[in-house]
Every structure is written in C-alpha cells, then in structure tokens.
C-alpha cells in the first residue's frame, strides 16, 4: 500500500541520515536489522545472487530484471550497500 511505501521510504531516509552521521564519527553501521525488517531471507538472497552475476551497476536495470518481486529502488539500494560491504573487499 502507499502508506507502507511512504513509511519504508521514511525509514530508509532515517537510516541514511543516521549512516551519514555515524560515518562522520567513524562508527561502523550494521544495516542488517533494517534489512531484515524490510526483506525476508529469500528476497535478500535473490537480490544478492542477482548482484553477483549482473553486468551493470544500474539499479534501474536490477529493478527491471527482478520485476517479478516488485522490489523498490530503496530496497535495491540498501541491498547494494550490503552486497558491496560483504563482497566488495
């Protein structure tokens, strides 16, 4: 529903602001708690598997490729951050 999307968007923005303030203070931020509330394990695995095999960093392309599951751009963004933090090193 639209109220769920608005609440999710506000939650994402809140996490983003918190992340920026913690980044400035040098504190490591664990996004798992927020991601777990937003996406179940299957959805997280589905998105991570996509990022492991995709040929572009475009989140719009990811959203099209994963359209069967109707993931929002915010969900894909936060999972991209998780993917890069786990597999980017």
PDB file of N, CA and C in Angstrom:
ATOM      1  N   UNK A   1       0.834  -1.183   0.000  1.00  0.00           N
ATOM      2  CA  UNK A   1       0.000   0.000   0.000  1.00  0.00           C
ATOM      3  C   UNK A   1       0.873   1.237   0.000  1.00  0.00           C
ATOM      4  N   UNK A   2       0.284   2.364  -0.330  1.00  0.00           N
ATOM      5  CA  UNK A   2       1.067   3.602  -0.418  1.00  0.00           C
ATOM      6  C   UNK A   2       1.584   4.031   0.943  1.00  0.00           C
ATOM      7  N   UNK A   3       0.825   3.794   2.025  1.00  0.00           N
ATOM      8  CA  UNK A   3       1.320   4.179   3.349  1.00  0.00           C
ATOM      9  C   UNK A   3       2.515   3.331   3.760  1.00  0.00           C
ATOM     10  N   UNK A   4       2.546   2.059   3.351  1.00  0.00           N
ATOM     11  CA  UNK A   4       3.695   1.210   3.639  1.00  0.00           C
ATOM     12  C   UNK A   4       4.918   1.709   2.886  1.00  0.00           C
ATOM     13  N   UNK A   5       4.741   2.102   1.618  1.00  0.00           N
ATOM     14  CA  UNK A   5       5.851   2.623   0.830  1.00  0.00           C
ATOM     15  C   UNK A   5       6.364   3.933   1.417  1.00  0.00           C
ATOM     16  N   UNK A   6       5.456   4.780   1.876  1.00  0.00           N
ATOM     17  CA  UNK A   6       5.863   6.048   2.486  1.00  0.00           C
ATOM     18  C   UNK A   6       6.645   5.775   3.767  1.00  0.00           C
ATOM     19  N   UNK A   7       6.123   4.865   4.620  1.00  0.00           N
ATOM     20  CA  UNK A   7       6.813   4.521   5.856  1.00  0.00           C
ATOM     21  C   UNK A   7       8.177   3.919   5.563  1.00  0.00           C
ATOM     22  N   UNK A   8       8.256   3.059   4.547  1.00  0.00           N
ATOM     23  CA  UNK A   8       9.526   2.445   4.172  1.00  0.00           C
ATOM     24  C   UNK A   8      10.499   3.498   3.671  1.00  0.00           C
ATOM     25  N   UNK A   9       9.993   4.426   2.889  1.00  0.00           N
ATOM     26  CA  UNK A   9      10.837   5.491   2.364  1.00  0.00           C
ATOM     27  C   UNK A   9      11.355   6.373   3.496  1.00  0.00           C
ATOM     28  N   UNK A  10      10.489   6.692   4.436  1.00  0.00           N
ATOM     29  CA  UNK A  10      10.911   7.496   5.590  1.00  0.00           C
ATOM     30  C   UNK A  10      11.933   6.746   6.426  1.00  0.00           C
ATOM     31  N   UNK A  11      11.712   5.453   6.610  1.00  0.00           N
ATOM     32  CA  UNK A  11      12.655   4.632   7.374  1.00  0.00           C
ATOM     33  C   UNK A  11      14.009   4.601   6.673  1.00  0.00           C
ATOM     34  N   UNK A  12      14.004   4.452   5.363  1.00  0.00           N
ATOM     35  CA  UNK A  12      15.245   4.434   4.586  1.00  0.00           C
ATOM     36  C   UNK A  12      15.970   5.767   4.737  1.00  0.00           C
ATOM     37  N   UNK A  13      15.231   6.871   4.612  1.00  0.00           N
ATOM     38  CA  UNK A  13      15.853   8.186   4.740  1.00  0.00           C
ATOM     39  C   UNK A  13      16.429   8.372   6.138  1.00  0.00           C
ATOM     40  N   UNK A  14      15.713   7.909   7.143  1.00  0.00           N
ATOM     41  CA  UNK A  14      16.196   7.996   8.519  1.00  0.00           C
ATOM     42  C   UNK A  14      17.492   7.209   8.679  1.00  0.00           C
ATOM     43  N   UNK A  15      17.529   6.005   8.114  1.00  0.00           N
ATOM     44  CA  UNK A  15      18.747   5.190   8.166  1.00  0.00           C
ATOM     45  C   UNK A  15      19.880   5.886   7.426  1.00  0.00           C
ATOM     46  N   UNK A  16      19.555   6.524   6.315  1.00  0.00           N
ATOM     47  CA  UNK A  16      20.566   7.217   5.523  1.00  0.00           C
ATOM     48  C   UNK A  16      21.162   8.370   6.318  1.00  0.00           C
ATOM     49  N   UNK A  17      20.314   9.132   6.988  1.00  0.00           N
ATOM     50  CA  UNK A  17      20.814  10.233   7.805  1.00  0.00           C
ATOM     51  C   UNK A  17      21.665   9.712   8.953  1.00  0.00           C
ATOM     52  N   UNK A  18      21.199   8.636   9.593  1.00  0.00           N
ATOM     53  CA  UNK A  18      21.960   8.039  10.686  1.00  0.00           C
ATOM     54  C   UNK A  18      23.298   7.522  10.174  1.00  0.00           C
ATOM     55  N   UNK A  19      23.292   6.895   9.014  1.00  0.00           N
ATOM     56  CA  UNK A  19      24.526   6.379   8.422  1.00  0.00           C
ATOM     57  C   UNK A  19      25.511   7.508   8.182  1.00  0.00           C
ATOM     58  N   UNK A  20      25.027   8.616   7.632  1.00  0.00           N
ATOM     59  CA  UNK A  20      25.914   9.742   7.351  1.00  0.00           C
ATOM     60  C   UNK A  20      26.512  10.315   8.623  1.00  0.00           C
ATOM     61  N   UNK A  21      25.710  10.426   9.680  1.00  0.00           N
ATOM     62  CA  UNK A  21      26.245  10.977  10.919  1.00  0.00           C
ATOM     63  C   UNK A  21      27.221  10.003  11.564  1.00  0.00           C
ATOM     64  N   UNK A  22      26.956   8.704  11.485  1.00  0.00           N
ATOM     65  CA  UNK A  22      27.876   7.721  12.048  1.00  0.00           C
ATOM     66  C   UNK A  22      29.150   7.643  11.221  1.00  0.00           C
ATOM     67  N   UNK A  23      29.027   7.815   9.912  1.00  0.00           N
ATOM     68  CA  UNK A  23      30.203   7.798   9.047  1.00  0.00           C
ATOM     69  C   UNK A  23      31.149   8.919   9.448  1.00  0.00           C
ATOM     70  N   UNK A  24      30.590  10.079   9.716  1.00  0.00           N
ATOM     71  CA  UNK A  24      31.409  11.220  10.104  1.00  0.00           C
ATOM     72  C   UNK A  24      32.108  10.977  11.435  1.00  0.00           C
ATOM     73  N   UNK A  25      31.467  10.207  12.320  1.00  0.00           N
ATOM     74  CA  UNK A  25      32.073   9.955  13.623  1.00  0.00           C
ATOM     75  C   UNK A  25      32.968   8.718  13.602  1.00  0.00           C
ATOM     76  N   UNK A  26      33.014   8.006  12.477  1.00  0.00           N
ATOM     77  CA  UNK A  26      33.878   6.833  12.357  1.00  0.00           C
ATOM     78  C   UNK A  26      33.280   5.557  12.913  1.00  0.00           C
ATOM     79  N   UNK A  27      32.003   5.544  13.212  1.00  0.00           N
ATOM     80  CA  UNK A  27      31.330   4.372  13.760  1.00  0.00           C
ATOM     81  C   UNK A  27      30.852   3.462  12.640  1.00  0.00           C
ATOM     82  N   UNK A  28      31.085   2.172  12.792  1.00  0.00           N
ATOM     83  CA  UNK A  28      30.612   1.201  11.800  1.00  0.00           C
ATOM     84  C   UNK A  28      29.109   1.005  11.982  1.00  0.00           C
ATOM     85  N   UNK A  29      28.383   0.963  10.883  1.00  0.00           N
ATOM     86  CA  UNK A  29      26.934   0.818  10.914  1.00  0.00           C
ATOM     87  C   UNK A  29      26.541  -0.552  10.392  1.00  0.00           C
ATOM     88  N   UNK A  30      25.736  -1.272  11.162  1.00  0.00           N
ATOM     89  CA  UNK A  30      25.222  -2.571  10.737  1.00  0.00           C
ATOM     90  C   UNK A  30      23.794  -2.376  10.243  1.00  0.00           C
ATOM     91  N   UNK A  31      23.584  -2.591   8.946  1.00  0.00           N
ATOM     92  CA  UNK A  31      22.273  -2.389   8.336  1.00  0.00           C
ATOM     93  C   UNK A  31      21.387  -3.622   8.390  1.00  0.00           C
ATOM     94  N   UNK A  32      21.915  -4.736   8.888  1.00  0.00           N
ATOM     95  CA  UNK A  32      21.164  -5.989   8.855  1.00  0.00           C
ATOM     96  C   UNK A  32      19.802  -5.897   9.542  1.00  0.00           C
ATOM     97  N   UNK A  33      19.738  -5.206  10.681  1.00  0.00           N
ATOM     98  CA  UNK A  33      18.456  -5.123  11.389  1.00  0.00           C
ATOM     99  C   UNK A  33      17.397  -4.441  10.532  1.00  0.00           C
ATOM    100  N   UNK A  34      17.766  -3.397   9.815  1.00  0.00           N
ATOM    101  CA  UNK A  34      16.815  -2.683   8.962  1.00  0.00           C
ATOM    102  C   UNK A  34      16.442  -3.530   7.749  1.00  0.00           C
ATOM    103  N   UNK A  35      17.440  -4.187   7.170  1.00  0.00           N
ATOM    104  CA  UNK A  35      17.196  -5.031   6.002  1.00  0.00           C
ATOM    105  C   UNK A  35      16.296  -6.206   6.377  1.00  0.00           C
ATOM    106  N   UNK A  36      16.545  -6.818   7.525  1.00  0.00           N
ATOM    107  CA  UNK A  36      15.736  -7.963   7.966  1.00  0.00           C
ATOM    108  C   UNK A  36      14.271  -7.580   8.179  1.00  0.00           C
ATOM    109  N   UNK A  37      14.016  -6.344   8.583  1.00  0.00           N
ATOM    110  CA  UNK A  37      12.632  -5.895   8.751  1.00  0.00           C
ATOM    111  C   UNK A  37      11.962  -5.638   7.411  1.00  0.00           C
ATOM    112  N   UNK A  38      12.756  -5.352   6.405  1.00  0.00           N
ATOM    113  CA  UNK A  38      12.247  -4.942   5.100  1.00  0.00           C
ATOM    114  C   UNK A  38      12.132  -6.096   4.115  1.00  0.00           C
ATOM    115  N   UNK A  39      13.096  -7.030   4.181  1.00  0.00           N
ATOM    116  CA  UNK A  39      13.147  -8.139   3.222  1.00  0.00           C
ATOM    117  C   UNK A  39      13.408  -9.442   3.955  1.00  0.00           C
ATOM    118  N   UNK A  40      12.700 -10.503   3.563  1.00  0.00           N
ATOM    119  CA  UNK A  40      12.965 -11.797   4.188  1.00  0.00           C
ATOM    120  C   UNK A  40      14.244 -12.405   3.605  1.00  0.00           C
ATOM    121  N   UNK A  41      14.694 -13.514   4.196  1.00  0.00           N
ATOM    122  CA  UNK A  41      15.950 -14.133   3.781  1.00  0.00           C
ATOM    123  C   UNK A  41      15.950 -14.511   2.301  1.00  0.00           C
ATOM    124  N   UNK A  42      14.819 -15.023   1.800  1.00  0.00           N
ATOM    125  CA  UNK A  42      14.723 -15.413   0.394  1.00  0.00           C
ATOM    126  C   UNK A  42      14.938 -14.200  -0.522  1.00  0.00           C
ATOM    127  N   UNK A  43      14.267 -13.085  -0.207  1.00  0.00           N
ATOM    128  CA  UNK A  43      14.407 -11.883  -1.030  1.00  0.00           C
ATOM    129  C   UNK A  43      15.835 -11.346  -0.990  1.00  0.00           C
ATOM    130  N   UNK A  44      16.445 -11.352   0.191  1.00  0.00           N
ATOM    131  CA  UNK A  44      17.830 -10.893   0.308  1.00  0.00           C
ATOM    132  C   UNK A  44      18.757 -11.760  -0.536  1.00  0.00           C
ATOM    133  N   UNK A  45      18.578 -13.059  -0.469  1.00  0.00           N
ATOM    134  CA  UNK A  45      19.409 -13.980  -1.248  1.00  0.00           C
ATOM    135  C   UNK A  45      19.194 -13.779  -2.747  1.00  0.00           C
ATOM    136  N   UNK A  46      17.935 -13.559  -3.131  1.00  0.00           N
ATOM    137  CA  UNK A  46      17.594 -13.330  -4.534  1.00  0.00           C
ATOM    138  C   UNK A  46      18.323 -12.098  -5.075  1.00  0.00           C
ATOM    139  N   UNK A  47      18.311 -11.025  -4.312  1.00  0.00           N
ATOM    140  CA  UNK A  47      18.950  -9.780  -4.739  1.00  0.00           C
ATOM    141  C   UNK A  47      20.468  -9.928  -4.761  1.00  0.00           C
ATOM    142  N   UNK A  48      21.031 -10.538  -3.724  1.00  0.00           N
ATOM    143  CA  UNK A  48      22.489 -10.749  -3.669  1.00  0.00           C
ATOM    144  C   UNK A  48      22.943 -11.618  -4.845  1.00  0.00           C
ATOM    145  N   UNK A  49      22.201 -12.684  -5.131  1.00  0.00           N
ATOM    146  CA  UNK A  49      22.543 -13.542  -6.272  1.00  0.00           C
ATOM    147  C   UNK A  49      22.518 -12.754  -7.580  1.00  0.00           C
ATOM    148  N   UNK A  50      21.543 -11.854  -7.701  1.00  0.00           N
ATOM    149  CA  UNK A  50      21.485 -11.011  -8.907  1.00  0.00           C
ATOM    150  C   UNK A  50      22.742 -10.146  -8.995  1.00  0.00           C
ATOM    151  N   UNK A  51      23.101  -9.480  -7.897  1.00  0.00           N
ATOM    152  CA  UNK A  51      24.276  -8.601  -7.916  1.00  0.00           C
ATOM    153  C   UNK A  51      25.563  -9.374  -8.198  1.00  0.00           C
ATOM    154  N   UNK A  52      25.631 -10.613  -7.768  1.00  0.00           N
ATOM    155  CA  UNK A  52      26.826 -11.429  -8.032  1.00  0.00           C
ATOM    156  C   UNK A  52      27.008 -11.692  -9.523  1.00  0.00           C
ATOM    157  N   UNK A  53      25.906 -11.762 -10.265  1.00  0.00           N
ATOM    158  CA  UNK A  53      26.003 -12.145 -11.678  1.00  0.00           C
ATOM    159  C   UNK A  53      25.688 -11.025 -12.666  1.00  0.00           C
ATOM    160  N   UNK A  54      25.278  -9.866 -12.187  1.00  0.00           N
ATOM    161  CA  UNK A  54      24.875  -8.802 -13.119  1.00  0.00           C
ATOM    162  C   UNK A  54      26.082  -8.187 -13.813  1.00  0.00           C
ATOM    163  N   UNK A  55      25.830  -7.593 -14.957  1.00  0.00           N
ATOM    164  CA  UNK A  55      26.892  -6.987 -15.752  1.00  0.00           C
ATOM    165  C   UNK A  55      26.861  -5.464 -15.682  1.00  0.00           C
ATOM    166  N   UNK A  56      25.943  -4.889 -14.934  1.00  0.00           N
ATOM    167  CA  UNK A  56      25.824  -3.444 -14.801  1.00  0.00           C
ATOM    168  C   UNK A  56      25.535  -3.090 -13.349  1.00  0.00           C
ATOM    169  N   UNK A  57      25.921  -1.894 -12.954  1.00  0.00           N
ATOM    170  CA  UNK A  57      25.654  -1.418 -11.597  1.00  0.00           C
ATOM    171  C   UNK A  57      24.333  -0.653 -11.522  1.00  0.00           C
ATOM    172  N   UNK A  58      23.608  -0.584 -12.628  1.00  0.00           N
ATOM    173  CA  UNK A  58      22.365   0.180 -12.678  1.00  0.00           C
ATOM    174  C   UNK A  58      21.279  -0.468 -11.813  1.00  0.00           C
ATOM    175  N   UNK A  59      20.777   0.310 -10.862  1.00  0.00           N
ATOM    176  CA  UNK A  59      19.691  -0.194 -10.018  1.00  0.00           C
ATOM    177  C   UNK A  59      18.377  -0.238 -10.789  1.00  0.00           C
ATOM    178  N   UNK A  60      18.243   0.626 -11.785  1.00  0.00           N
ATOM    179  CA  UNK A  60      17.036   0.599 -12.612  1.00  0.00           C
ATOM    180  C   UNK A  60      16.979  -0.700 -13.421  1.00  0.00           C
ATOM    181  N   UNK A  61      18.125  -1.134 -13.935  1.00  0.00           N
ATOM    182  CA  UNK A  61      18.188  -2.410 -14.659  1.00  0.00           C
ATOM    183  C   UNK A  61      17.900  -3.553 -13.682  1.00  0.00           C
ATOM    184  N   UNK A  62      18.454  -3.479 -12.489  1.00  0.00           N
ATOM    185  CA  UNK A  62      18.191  -4.517 -11.485  1.00  0.00           C
ATOM    186  C   UNK A  62      16.698  -4.598 -11.182  1.00  0.00           C
ATOM    187  N   UNK A  63      16.064  -3.439 -11.052  1.00  0.00           N
ATOM    188  CA  UNK A  63      14.632  -3.420 -10.758  1.00  0.00           C
ATOM    189  C   UNK A  63      13.843  -4.068 -11.891  1.00  0.00           C
ATOM    190  N   UNK A  64      14.265  -3.835 -13.132  1.00  0.00           N
ATOM    191  CA  UNK A  64      13.591  -4.463 -14.274  1.00  0.00           C
ATOM    192  C   UNK A  64      13.834  -5.963 -14.290  1.00  0.00           C
ATOM    193  N   UNK A  65      15.086  -6.366 -14.062  1.00  0.00           N
ATOM    194  CA  UNK A  65      15.438  -7.786 -14.087  1.00  0.00           C
ATOM    195  C   UNK A  65      14.739  -8.570 -12.967  1.00  0.00           C
ATOM    196  N   UNK A  66      14.515  -7.902 -11.839  1.00  0.00           N
ATOM    197  CA  UNK A  66      13.889  -8.553 -10.682  1.00  0.00           C
ATOM    198  C   UNK A  66      12.425  -8.151 -10.532  1.00  0.00           C
ATOM    199  N   UNK A  67      11.810  -7.727 -11.624  1.00  0.00           N
ATOM    200  CA  UNK A  67      10.455  -7.155 -11.583  1.00  0.00           C
ATOM    201  C   UNK A  67       9.388  -8.115 -11.058  1.00  0.00           C
ATOM    202  N   UNK A  68       9.622  -9.413 -11.142  1.00  0.00           N
ATOM    203  CA  UNK A  68       8.640 -10.376 -10.622  1.00  0.00           C
ATOM    204  C   UNK A  68       8.397 -10.186  -9.128  1.00  0.00           C
ATOM    205  N   UNK A  69       9.394  -9.658  -8.423  1.00  0.00           N
ATOM    206  CA  UNK A  69       9.288  -9.498  -6.970  1.00  0.00           C
ATOM    207  C   UNK A  69       8.947  -8.078  -6.531  1.00  0.00           C
ATOM    208  N   UNK A  70       8.868  -7.157  -7.475  1.00  0.00           N
ATOM    209  CA  UNK A  70       8.429  -5.786  -7.199  1.00  0.00           C
ATOM    210  C   UNK A  70       9.246  -5.112  -6.095  1.00  0.00           C
ATOM    211  N   UNK A  71      10.580  -5.239  -6.168  1.00  0.00           N
ATOM    212  CA  UNK A  71      11.445  -4.565  -5.203  1.00  0.00           C
ATOM    213  C   UNK A  71      11.503  -3.077  -5.517  1.00  0.00           C
ATOM    214  N   UNK A  72      11.496  -2.261  -4.484  1.00  0.00           N
ATOM    215  CA  UNK A  72      11.623  -0.817  -4.671  1.00  0.00           C
ATOM    216  C   UNK A  72      13.090  -0.467  -4.911  1.00  0.00           C
ATOM    217  N   UNK A  73      13.317   0.712  -5.457  1.00  0.00           N
ATOM    218  CA  UNK A  73      14.697   1.171  -5.652  1.00  0.00           C
ATOM    219  C   UNK A  73      15.412   1.305  -4.311  1.00  0.00           C
ATOM    220  N   UNK A  74      14.685   1.712  -3.270  1.00  0.00           N
ATOM    221  CA  UNK A  74      15.285   1.838  -1.941  1.00  0.00           C
ATOM    222  C   UNK A  74      15.747   0.484  -1.413  1.00  0.00           C
ATOM    223  N   UNK A  75      14.940  -0.550  -1.627  1.00  0.00           N
ATOM    224  CA  UNK A  75      15.334  -1.902  -1.203  1.00  0.00           C
ATOM    225  C   UNK A  75      16.580  -2.358  -1.952  1.00  0.00           C
ATOM    226  N   UNK A  76      16.623  -2.093  -3.252  1.00  0.00           N
ATOM    227  CA  UNK A  76      17.785  -2.478  -4.044  1.00  0.00           C
ATOM    228  C   UNK A  76      19.014  -1.678  -3.645  1.00  0.00           C
ATOM    229  N   UNK A  77      18.834  -0.399  -3.321  1.00  0.00           N
ATOM    230  CA  UNK A  77      19.963   0.431  -2.891  1.00  0.00           C
ATOM    231  C   UNK A  77      20.577  -0.106  -1.604  1.00  0.00           C
ATOM    232  N   UNK A  78      19.745  -0.399  -0.633  1.00  0.00           N
ATOM    233  CA  UNK A  78      20.276  -0.861   0.649  1.00  0.00           C
ATOM    234  C   UNK A  78      20.917  -2.242   0.510  1.00  0.00           C
ATOM    235  N   UNK A  79      20.364  -3.079  -0.364  1.00  0.00           N
ATOM    236  CA  UNK A  79      20.971  -4.388  -0.597  1.00  0.00           C
ATOM    237  C   UNK A  79      22.266  -4.246  -1.388  1.00  0.00           C
ATOM    238  N   UNK A  80      22.353  -3.251  -2.251  1.00  0.00           N
ATOM    239  CA  UNK A  80      23.600  -2.999  -2.982  1.00  0.00           C
ATOM    240  C   UNK A  80      24.702  -2.588  -1.995  1.00  0.00           C
ATOM    241  N   UNK A  81      24.353  -1.767  -1.025  1.00  0.00           N
ATOM    242  CA  UNK A  81      25.308  -1.370   0.016  1.00  0.00           C
ATOM    243  C   UNK A  81      25.771  -2.605   0.779  1.00  0.00           C
ATOM    244  N   UNK A  82      24.825  -3.465   1.153  1.00  0.00           N
ATOM    245  CA  UNK A  82      25.196  -4.692   1.871  1.00  0.00           C
ATOM    246  C   UNK A  82      26.083  -5.571   0.996  1.00  0.00           C
ATOM    247  N   UNK A  83      25.710  -5.731  -0.262  1.00  0.00           N
ATOM    248  CA  UNK A  83      26.496  -6.545  -1.190  1.00  0.00           C
ATOM    249  C   UNK A  83      27.925  -6.025  -1.289  1.00  0.00           C
ATOM    250  N   UNK A  84      28.064  -4.724  -1.482  1.00  0.00           N
ATOM    251  CA  UNK A  84      29.401  -4.133  -1.620  1.00  0.00           C
ATOM    252  C   UNK A  84      30.211  -4.256  -0.331  1.00  0.00           C
ATOM    253  N   UNK A  85      29.531  -4.148   0.815  1.00  0.00           N
ATOM    254  CA  UNK A  85      30.265  -4.256   2.075  1.00  0.00           C
ATOM    255  C   UNK A  85      30.716  -5.695   2.349  1.00  0.00           C
ATOM    256  N   UNK A  86      29.962  -6.664   1.875  1.00  0.00           N
ATOM    257  CA  UNK A  86      30.315  -8.075   2.100  1.00  0.00           C
ATOM    258  C   UNK A  86      31.262  -8.594   1.022  1.00  0.00           C
ATOM    259  N   UNK A  87      30.954  -8.311  -0.244  1.00  0.00           N
ATOM    260  CA  UNK A  87      31.705  -8.913  -1.354  1.00  0.00           C
ATOM    261  C   UNK A  87      32.658  -7.939  -2.045  1.00  0.00           C
ATOM    262  N   UNK A  88      32.624  -6.672  -1.678  1.00  0.00           N
ATOM    263  CA  UNK A  88      33.453  -5.687  -2.352  1.00  0.00           C
ATOM    264  C   UNK A  88      34.880  -5.602  -1.846  1.00  0.00           C
ATOM    265  N   UNK A  89      35.152  -6.279  -0.750  1.00  0.00           N
ATOM    266  CA  UNK A  89      36.511  -6.182  -0.180  1.00  0.00           C
ATOM    267  C   UNK A  89      37.412  -7.236  -0.694  1.00  0.00           C
TER     268      UNK A  89
END
